[in-house]
Every structure is written in C-alpha cells, then in structure tokens.
CSV table of C-alpha atoms in Angstrom, one decimal:
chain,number,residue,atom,x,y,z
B,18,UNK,CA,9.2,-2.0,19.3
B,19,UNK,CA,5.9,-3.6,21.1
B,20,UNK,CA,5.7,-7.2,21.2
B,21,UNK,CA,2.1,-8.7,19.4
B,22,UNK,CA,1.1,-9.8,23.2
B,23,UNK,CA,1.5,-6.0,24.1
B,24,UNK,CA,-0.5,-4.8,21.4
B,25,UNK,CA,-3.3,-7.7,22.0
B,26,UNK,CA,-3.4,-6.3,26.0
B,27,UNK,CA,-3.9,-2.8,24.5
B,28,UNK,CA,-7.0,-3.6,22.4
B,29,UNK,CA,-8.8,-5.5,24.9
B,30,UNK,CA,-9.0,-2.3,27.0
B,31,UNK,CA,-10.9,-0.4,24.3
B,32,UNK,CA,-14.4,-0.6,23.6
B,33,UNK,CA,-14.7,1.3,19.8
B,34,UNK,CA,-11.3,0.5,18.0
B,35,UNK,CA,-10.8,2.7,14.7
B,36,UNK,CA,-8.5,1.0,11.4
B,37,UNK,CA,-6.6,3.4,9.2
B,38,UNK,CA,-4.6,2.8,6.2
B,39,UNK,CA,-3.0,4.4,3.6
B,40,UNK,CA,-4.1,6.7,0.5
B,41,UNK,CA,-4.8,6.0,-2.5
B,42,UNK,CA,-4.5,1.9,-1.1
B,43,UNK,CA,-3.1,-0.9,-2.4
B,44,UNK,CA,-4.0,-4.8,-2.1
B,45,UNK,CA,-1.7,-4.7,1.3
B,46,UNK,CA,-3.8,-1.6,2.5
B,47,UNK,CA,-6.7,-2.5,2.6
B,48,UNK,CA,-6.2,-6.5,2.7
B,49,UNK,CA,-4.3,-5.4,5.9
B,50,UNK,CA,-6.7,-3.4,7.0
B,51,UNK,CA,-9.8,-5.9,6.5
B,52,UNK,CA,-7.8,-8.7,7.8
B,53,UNK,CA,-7.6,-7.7,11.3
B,54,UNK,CA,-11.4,-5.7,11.6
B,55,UNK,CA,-12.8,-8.6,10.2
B,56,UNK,CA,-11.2,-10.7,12.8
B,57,UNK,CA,-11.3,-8.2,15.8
B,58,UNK,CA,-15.2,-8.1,15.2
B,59,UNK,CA,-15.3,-12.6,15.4
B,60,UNK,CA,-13.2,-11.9,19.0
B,61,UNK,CA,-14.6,-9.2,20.2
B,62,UNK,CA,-18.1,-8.8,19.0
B,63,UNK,CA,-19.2,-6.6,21.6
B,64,UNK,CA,-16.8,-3.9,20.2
B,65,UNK,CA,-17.2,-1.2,17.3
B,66,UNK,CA,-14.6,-2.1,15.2
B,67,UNK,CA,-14.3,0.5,12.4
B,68,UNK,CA,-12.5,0.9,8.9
B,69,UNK,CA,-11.5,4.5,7.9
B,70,UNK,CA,-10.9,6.2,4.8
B,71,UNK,CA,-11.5,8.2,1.9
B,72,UNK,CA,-13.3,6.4,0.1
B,73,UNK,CA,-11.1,5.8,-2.6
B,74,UNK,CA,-10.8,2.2,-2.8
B,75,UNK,CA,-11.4,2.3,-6.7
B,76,UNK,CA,-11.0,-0.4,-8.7
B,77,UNK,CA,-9.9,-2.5,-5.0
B,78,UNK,CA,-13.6,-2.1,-3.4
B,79,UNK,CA,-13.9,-5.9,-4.0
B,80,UNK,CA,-11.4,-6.7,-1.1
B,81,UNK,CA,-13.0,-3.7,1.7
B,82,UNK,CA,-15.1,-0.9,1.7
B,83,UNK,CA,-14.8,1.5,4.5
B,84,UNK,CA,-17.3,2.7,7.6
B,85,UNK,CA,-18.9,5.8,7.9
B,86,UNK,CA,-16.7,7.3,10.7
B,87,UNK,CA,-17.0,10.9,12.4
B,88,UNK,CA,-15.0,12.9,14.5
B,89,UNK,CA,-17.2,11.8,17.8
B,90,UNK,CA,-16.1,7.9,17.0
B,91,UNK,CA,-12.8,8.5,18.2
B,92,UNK,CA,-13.5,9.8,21.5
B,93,UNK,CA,-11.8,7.4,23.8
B,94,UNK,CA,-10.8,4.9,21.2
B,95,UNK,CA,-8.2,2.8,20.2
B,96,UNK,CA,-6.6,3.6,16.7
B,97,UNK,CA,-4.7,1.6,14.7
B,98,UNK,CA,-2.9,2.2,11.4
B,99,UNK,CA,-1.7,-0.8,9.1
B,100,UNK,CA,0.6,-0.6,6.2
B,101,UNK,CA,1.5,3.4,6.4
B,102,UNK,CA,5.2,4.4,7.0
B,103,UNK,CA,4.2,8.1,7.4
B,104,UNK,CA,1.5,10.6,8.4
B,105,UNK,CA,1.2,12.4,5.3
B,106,UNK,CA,0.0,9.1,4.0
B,107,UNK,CA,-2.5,8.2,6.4
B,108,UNK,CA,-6.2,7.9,4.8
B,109,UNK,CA,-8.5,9.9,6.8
B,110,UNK,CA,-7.1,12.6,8.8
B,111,UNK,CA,-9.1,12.1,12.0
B,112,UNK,CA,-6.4,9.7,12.8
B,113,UNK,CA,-4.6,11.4,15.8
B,114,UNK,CA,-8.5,12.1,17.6
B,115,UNK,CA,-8.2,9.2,19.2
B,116,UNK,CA,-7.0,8.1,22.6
B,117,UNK,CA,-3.8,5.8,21.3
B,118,UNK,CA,-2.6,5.6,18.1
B,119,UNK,CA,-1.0,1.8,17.4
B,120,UNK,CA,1.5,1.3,14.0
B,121,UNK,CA,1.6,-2.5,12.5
B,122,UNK,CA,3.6,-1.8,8.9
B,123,UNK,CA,6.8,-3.3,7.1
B,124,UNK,CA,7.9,-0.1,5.4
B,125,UNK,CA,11.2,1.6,7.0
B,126,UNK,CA,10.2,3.0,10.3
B,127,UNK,CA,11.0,6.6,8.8
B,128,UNK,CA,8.5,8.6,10.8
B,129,UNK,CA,7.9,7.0,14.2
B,130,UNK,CA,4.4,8.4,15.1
B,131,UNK,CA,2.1,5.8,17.1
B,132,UNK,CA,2.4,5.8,21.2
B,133,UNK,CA,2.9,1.8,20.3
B,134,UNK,CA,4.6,0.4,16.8
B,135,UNK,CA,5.2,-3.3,15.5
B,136,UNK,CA,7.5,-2.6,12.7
B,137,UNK,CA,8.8,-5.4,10.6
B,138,UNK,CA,10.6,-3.5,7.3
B,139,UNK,CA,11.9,-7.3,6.8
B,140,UNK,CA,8.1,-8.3,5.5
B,141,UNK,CA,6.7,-8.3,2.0
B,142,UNK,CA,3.5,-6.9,3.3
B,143,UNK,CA,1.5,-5.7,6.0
B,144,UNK,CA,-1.0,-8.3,5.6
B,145,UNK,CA,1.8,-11.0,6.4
B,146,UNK,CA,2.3,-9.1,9.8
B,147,UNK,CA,-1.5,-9.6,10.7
B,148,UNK,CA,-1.7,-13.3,10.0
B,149,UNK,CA,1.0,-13.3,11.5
B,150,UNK,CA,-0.4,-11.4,14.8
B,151,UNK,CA,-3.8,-13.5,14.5
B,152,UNK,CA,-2.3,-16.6,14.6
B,153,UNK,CA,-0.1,-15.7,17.5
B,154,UNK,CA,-2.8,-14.2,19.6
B,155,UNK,CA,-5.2,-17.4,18.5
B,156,UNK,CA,-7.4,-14.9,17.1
B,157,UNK,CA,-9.9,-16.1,14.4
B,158,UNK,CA,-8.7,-16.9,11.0
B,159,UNK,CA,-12.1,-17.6,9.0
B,160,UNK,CA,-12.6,-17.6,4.9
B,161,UNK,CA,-13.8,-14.2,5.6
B,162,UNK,CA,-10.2,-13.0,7.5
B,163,UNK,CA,-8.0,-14.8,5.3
B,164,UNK,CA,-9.5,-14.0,1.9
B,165,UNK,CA,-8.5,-10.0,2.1
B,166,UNK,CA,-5.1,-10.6,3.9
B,167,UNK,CA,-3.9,-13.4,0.8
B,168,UNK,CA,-5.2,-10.5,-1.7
B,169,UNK,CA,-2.7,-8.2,0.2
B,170,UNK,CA,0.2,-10.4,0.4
B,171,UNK,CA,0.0,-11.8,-3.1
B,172,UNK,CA,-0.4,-7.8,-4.2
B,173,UNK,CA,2.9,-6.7,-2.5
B,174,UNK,CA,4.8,-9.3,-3.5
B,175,UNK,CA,3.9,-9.3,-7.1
B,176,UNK,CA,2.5,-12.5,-7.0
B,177,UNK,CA,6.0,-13.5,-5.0
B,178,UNK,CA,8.1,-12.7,-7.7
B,179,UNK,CA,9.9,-9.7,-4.9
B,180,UNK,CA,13.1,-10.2,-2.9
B,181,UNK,CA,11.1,-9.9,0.4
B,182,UNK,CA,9.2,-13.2,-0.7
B,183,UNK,CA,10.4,-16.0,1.9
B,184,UNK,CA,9.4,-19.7,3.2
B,185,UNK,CA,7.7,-18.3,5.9
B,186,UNK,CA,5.6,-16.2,3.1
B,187,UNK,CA,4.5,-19.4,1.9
B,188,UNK,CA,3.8,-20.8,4.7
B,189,UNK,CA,1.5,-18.2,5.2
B,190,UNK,CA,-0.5,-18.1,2.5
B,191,UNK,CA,-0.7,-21.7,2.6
B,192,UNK,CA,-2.4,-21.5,5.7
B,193,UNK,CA,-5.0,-18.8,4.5
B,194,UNK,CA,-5.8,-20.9,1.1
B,195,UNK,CA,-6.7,-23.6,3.6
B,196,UNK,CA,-9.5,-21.9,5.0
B,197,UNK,CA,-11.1,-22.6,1.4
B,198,UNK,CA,-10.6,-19.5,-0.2
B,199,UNK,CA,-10.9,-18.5,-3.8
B,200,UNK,CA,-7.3,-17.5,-4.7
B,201,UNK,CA,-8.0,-18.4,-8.4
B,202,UNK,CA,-10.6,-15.3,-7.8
B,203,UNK,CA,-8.2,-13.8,-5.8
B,204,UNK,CA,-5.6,-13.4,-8.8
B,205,UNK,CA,-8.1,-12.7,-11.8
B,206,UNK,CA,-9.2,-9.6,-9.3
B,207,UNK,CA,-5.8,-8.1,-9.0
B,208,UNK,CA,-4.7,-8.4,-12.8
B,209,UNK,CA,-7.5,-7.9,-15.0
B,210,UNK,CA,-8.2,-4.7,-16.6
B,211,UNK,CA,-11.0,-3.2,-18.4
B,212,UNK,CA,-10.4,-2.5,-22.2
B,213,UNK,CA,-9.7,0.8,-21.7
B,214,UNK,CA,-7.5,0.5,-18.9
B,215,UNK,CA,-5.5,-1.9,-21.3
B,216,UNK,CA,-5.7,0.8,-23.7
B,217,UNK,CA,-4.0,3.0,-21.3
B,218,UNK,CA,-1.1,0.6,-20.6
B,219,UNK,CA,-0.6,0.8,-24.6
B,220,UNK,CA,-0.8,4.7,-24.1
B,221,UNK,CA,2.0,5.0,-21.4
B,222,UNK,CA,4.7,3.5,-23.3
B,223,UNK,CA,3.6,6.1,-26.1
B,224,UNK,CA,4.4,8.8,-23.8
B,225,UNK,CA,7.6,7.1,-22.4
B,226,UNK,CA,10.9,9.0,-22.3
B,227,UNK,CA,13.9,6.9,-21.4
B,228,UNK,CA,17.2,8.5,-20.0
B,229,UNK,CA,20.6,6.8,-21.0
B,230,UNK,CA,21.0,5.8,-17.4
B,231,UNK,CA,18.1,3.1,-18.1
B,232,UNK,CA,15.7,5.7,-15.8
B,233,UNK,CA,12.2,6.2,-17.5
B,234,UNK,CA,9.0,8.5,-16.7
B,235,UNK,CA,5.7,8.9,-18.3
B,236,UNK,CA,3.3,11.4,-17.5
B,237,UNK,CA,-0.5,10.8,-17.5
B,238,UNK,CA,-3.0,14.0,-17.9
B,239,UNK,CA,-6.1,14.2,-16.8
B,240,UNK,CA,-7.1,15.0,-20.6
B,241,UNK,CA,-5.2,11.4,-21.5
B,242,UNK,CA,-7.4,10.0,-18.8
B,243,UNK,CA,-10.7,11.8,-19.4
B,244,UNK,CA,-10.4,10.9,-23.2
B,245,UNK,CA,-10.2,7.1,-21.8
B,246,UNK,CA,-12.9,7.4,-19.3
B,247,UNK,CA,-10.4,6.9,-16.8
B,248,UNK,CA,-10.1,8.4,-12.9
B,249,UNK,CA,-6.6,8.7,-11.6
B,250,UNK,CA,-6.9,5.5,-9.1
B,251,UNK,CA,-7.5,3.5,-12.3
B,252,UNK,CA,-4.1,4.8,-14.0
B,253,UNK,CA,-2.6,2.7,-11.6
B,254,UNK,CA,-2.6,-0.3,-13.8
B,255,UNK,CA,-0.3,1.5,-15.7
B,256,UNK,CA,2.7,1.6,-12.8
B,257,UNK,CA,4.7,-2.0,-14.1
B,258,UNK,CA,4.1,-1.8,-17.4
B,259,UNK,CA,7.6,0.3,-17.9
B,260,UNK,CA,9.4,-2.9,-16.0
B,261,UNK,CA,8.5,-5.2,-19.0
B,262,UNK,CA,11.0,-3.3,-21.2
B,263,UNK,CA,14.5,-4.8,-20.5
B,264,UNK,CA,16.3,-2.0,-20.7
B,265,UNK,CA,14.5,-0.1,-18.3
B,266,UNK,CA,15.7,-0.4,-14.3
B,267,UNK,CA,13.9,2.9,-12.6
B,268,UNK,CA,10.8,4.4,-13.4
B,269,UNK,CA,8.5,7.1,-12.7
B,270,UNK,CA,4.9,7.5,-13.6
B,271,UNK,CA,3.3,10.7,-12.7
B,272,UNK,CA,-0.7,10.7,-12.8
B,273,UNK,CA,-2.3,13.8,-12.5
B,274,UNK,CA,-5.0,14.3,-10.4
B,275,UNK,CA,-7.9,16.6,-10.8
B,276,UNK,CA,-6.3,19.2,-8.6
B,277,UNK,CA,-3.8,19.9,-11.3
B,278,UNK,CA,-1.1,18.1,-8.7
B,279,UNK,CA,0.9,14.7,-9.4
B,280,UNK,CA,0.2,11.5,-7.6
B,281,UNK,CA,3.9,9.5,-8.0
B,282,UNK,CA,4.6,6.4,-8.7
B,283,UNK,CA,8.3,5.0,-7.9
B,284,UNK,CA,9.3,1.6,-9.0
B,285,UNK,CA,12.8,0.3,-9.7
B,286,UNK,CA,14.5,-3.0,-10.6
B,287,UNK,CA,18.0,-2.4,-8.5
B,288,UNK,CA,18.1,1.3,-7.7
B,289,UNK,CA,16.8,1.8,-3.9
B,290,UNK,CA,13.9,4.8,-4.1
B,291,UNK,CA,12.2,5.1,-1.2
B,292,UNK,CA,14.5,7.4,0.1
B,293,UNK,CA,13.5,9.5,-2.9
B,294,UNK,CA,9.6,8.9,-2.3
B,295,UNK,CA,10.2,10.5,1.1
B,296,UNK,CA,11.4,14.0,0.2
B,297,UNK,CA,8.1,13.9,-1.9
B,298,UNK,CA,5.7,13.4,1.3
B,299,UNK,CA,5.9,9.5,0.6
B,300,UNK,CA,7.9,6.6,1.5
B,301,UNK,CA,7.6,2.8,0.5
B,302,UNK,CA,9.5,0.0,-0.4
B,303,UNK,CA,12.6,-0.3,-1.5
B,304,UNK,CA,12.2,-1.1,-5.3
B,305,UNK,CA,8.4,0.2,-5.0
B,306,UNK,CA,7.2,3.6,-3.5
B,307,UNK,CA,4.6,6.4,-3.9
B,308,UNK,CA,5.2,10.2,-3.4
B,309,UNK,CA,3.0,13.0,-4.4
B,310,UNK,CA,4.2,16.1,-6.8
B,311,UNK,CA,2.4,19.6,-6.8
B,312,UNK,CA,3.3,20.4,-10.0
B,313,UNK,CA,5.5,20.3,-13.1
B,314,UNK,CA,8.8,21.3,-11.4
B,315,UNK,CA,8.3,19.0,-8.9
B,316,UNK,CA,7.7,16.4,-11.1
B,317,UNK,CA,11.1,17.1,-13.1
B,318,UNK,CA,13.2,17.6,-9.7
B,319,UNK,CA,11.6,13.9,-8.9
B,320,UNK,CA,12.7,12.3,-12.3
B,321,UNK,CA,16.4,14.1,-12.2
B,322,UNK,CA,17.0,12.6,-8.5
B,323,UNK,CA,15.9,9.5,-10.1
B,324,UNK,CA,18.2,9.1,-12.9
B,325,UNK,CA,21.1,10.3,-10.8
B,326,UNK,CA,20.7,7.5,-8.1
B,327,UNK,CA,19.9,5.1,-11.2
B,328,UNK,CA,23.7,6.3,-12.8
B,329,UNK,CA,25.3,5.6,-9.3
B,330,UNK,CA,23.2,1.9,-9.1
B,331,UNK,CA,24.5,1.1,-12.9
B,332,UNK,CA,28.3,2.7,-12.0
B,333,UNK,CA,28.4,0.6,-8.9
B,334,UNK,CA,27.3,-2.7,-10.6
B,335,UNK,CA,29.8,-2.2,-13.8
C-alpha cells in the first residue's frame, strides 16, 4: 500500500487530475470525492481538477455536482477513485483512459485495480481518509473542503452510531466543525425527507416479508415508485427503515430500476454481507453493502444466501 507522501508526489506531476467515485453515491462518495477536488484546486490552482460521474447525485446534489468530462480529458492525466472497492462500481466508465489510476477507499481491498492504492478497510468512511491525507500533506482545509467531507463521515457512520466510529473519528470532525461549518445544516440535509418519500418508508414495511431467521426483504416497483412520484435514487430513504423493527438483524431492499433490473441494498445488524454484495457485482461494508440484481431470480438467490448466513450468525451467537 502507498504511503499519503507517495500519493502527494504522484499528483504534483500531473497537470489535469480526474475524481471518480462510486454509483448511485452516498454522503461518503461524493463528500469524499468533493473534499479532496475542492482542496486540490486551493493547492494547485493552475491544475484542472475534475469530478466525474453520472449524474445521478439525486437527492445528494447539495453536497457536489459533477464536471462535464469527455474522453479527451483524460489524455495524460492523473485519475483518482475515492470510496469504490470495485470496478463494476466505479461512476463513469472512462475511468481506466487515463495515464494512472490512484485508489483512496476503506471498503475490503477485494479487487485491487489502481497502479497506486491507500486502503484503510479499518475507517468508517472515505471522507475520514481524505482529512486525513489533507491534513498530513498540509493541504488546505477551508469551510468549503471540510463542509462535504463532515457530510460524508457523519453519512457512513450513521451519525456515529457504527462500530467503525473511533476517537480519532471525532477528532476529525471536530476539526472540520471548526472551520465554521453548518453541521446543524449538515444533519437536517441527510435525514429529511419529502412527504412522499416518508410515505414510502410507510410503504416498505407494507411490503415486508420476514424469514424466521430474523432476515427481511422488501421489494420496490417501479409502479410503487411511479405511483409516489418517486425515481429509484430517492427509494433509498427507504434502506434503514427495516433496522427499526427489533426483531429484524439482515435485510434486503431491492429497488427496481427502469431497466426492469434490481439495484440492492444490504444491511445487517450482526450478520457480515459484503461478502454476499460481491457475488452480486458489489461489495461494501461489513453490516452495509450494495449489489445490483438483473432480475427476479436473482433477487430471490440474493435473499436465500442472506437468510442462510443470518441462520449461521443467530446459531453461532445462541
């Protein structure tokens, strides 16, 4: 693994340097993401620092939007990914056009693909990592930098309620809040719904089904979501809603998208499943992972391998 020195040398020797994250993001993706373009331009303003993706930041547009980026950008340019484990979840397929391909990310290093990788799987989020990296390469921490990279780390550790969440965590954050940043702001962003978003957390517990083994799934239509007004990045207010019910410990929730395949949501309470996310062209956390299903079958193999390493968690903890 590179050292945050190493990685520092490598993007001073680039002139345009080109951020990737992963799909269908999350406050760590694209806090991550913003965190270290926003502070690469204050460095290094002679450089084209640019943020790639599909343009489906959703609901999450409030912490980045992305660049317009073509093929011809990456000729001769650094690329970096933050807060993706695998390729098959990279945003923006351009990714390998580059010249060299760096990995910053705290998910399992499952699928070692970047000519240089800082890989911390010990780190609640990515965003962590890249104060972390600023502050030890004396790079600029402004309102501007620290306001997306709290977002992240306050959205991957469930507002620190997750295992990962340390001192150092803390520390962290407390050192971003001090640059005079909302995080009041910060918080009502990430939790609040719209009403029929909130309608469609009451919905998924309607179409619930809960195994003995304490494992649980819900499928979301697109004719649930279209009768709501509601795209498929918005269902994901629905993904913790099953943890609220005590005697749920693993849970799917399968959105469809308009493609007529499954966008998978993995989230557990004890049971490890980001081995699981993996067979499904995903990966993750530990207790939280994403996965993608093409179809129906898929999405019942996902939910069977689910309940039987949820049986094994609740057998070994009798």
């Amino acid at each position: 693994m590179s050292t945050f020195a190493e990685i520092y040398q490598k993007i001073e020797q680039y002139s345009t340097i080109i951020l990737h994250r992963h799909t269908s993001p999350d406050p760590d993706a694209l806090g991550s993401q913003a965190g270290l373009a926003r502070s690469l331009k204050l460095r290094f303003p002679d450089k084209r620092i640019l943020c790639a993706g599909e343009n489906d930041e959703g609901d999450l547009a409030w912490i980045n939007r992305m660049d317009p980026v073509t093929k011809a950008d990456y000729q001769g340019a650094l690329v970096i990914t933050t807060d993706t484990g695998n390729t098959a979840r990279i945003s923006n397929k351009l990714y390998d056009q580059g010249d060299f391909l760096i990995k910053i990310d705290h998910h399992p290093d499952v699928e070692p693909y970047a000519d240089m990788s800082y890989v911390d799987d010990q780190a609640p989020a990515a965003s962590q990592i890249i104060a972390d990296f600023l502050a030890a390469e004396k790079m600029p921490i402004t309102a501007e930098v620290a306001y997306p990279l709290y977002a992240g780390i306050v959205g991957d550790t469930g507002r620190f309620m997750y295992p990962e969440t340390t001192e150092h965590t803390f520390s962290v954050v407390a050192k971003l809040a001090s640059t005079g940043i909302n995080i009041t702001e910060i918080a009502r962003n990430i939790s609040d719904v719209t009403f029929v978003q909130a309608k469609l957390q009451a919905d998924v517990l309607d179409y619930m089904e809960v195994d003995p083994s304490g494992a649980a799934y819900a499928i979301l239509s697109q004719a649930a979501l279209e009768k709501l007004g509601v795209d498929s990045n918005q269902a994901s207010c629905t993904v913790s809603t099953p943890g609220r019910i005590k005697d749920i410990i693993a849970w799917n929730v399968f959105v469809e998208k308009p493609d007529g395949t499954y966008r998978v949501h993995y989230r557990s309470k004890g049971p490890v499943i980001n081995e699981l996310a993996a067979k499904h062209d995903g990966g993750g956390h530990a207790l939280a992972s994403g996965a993608n299903a093409q179809d129906l079958a898929e999405v019942k193999q996902i939910f069977a391998e689910l309940v039987q390493v949820t049986k094994e968690y609740q057998e070994a903890h009798e």
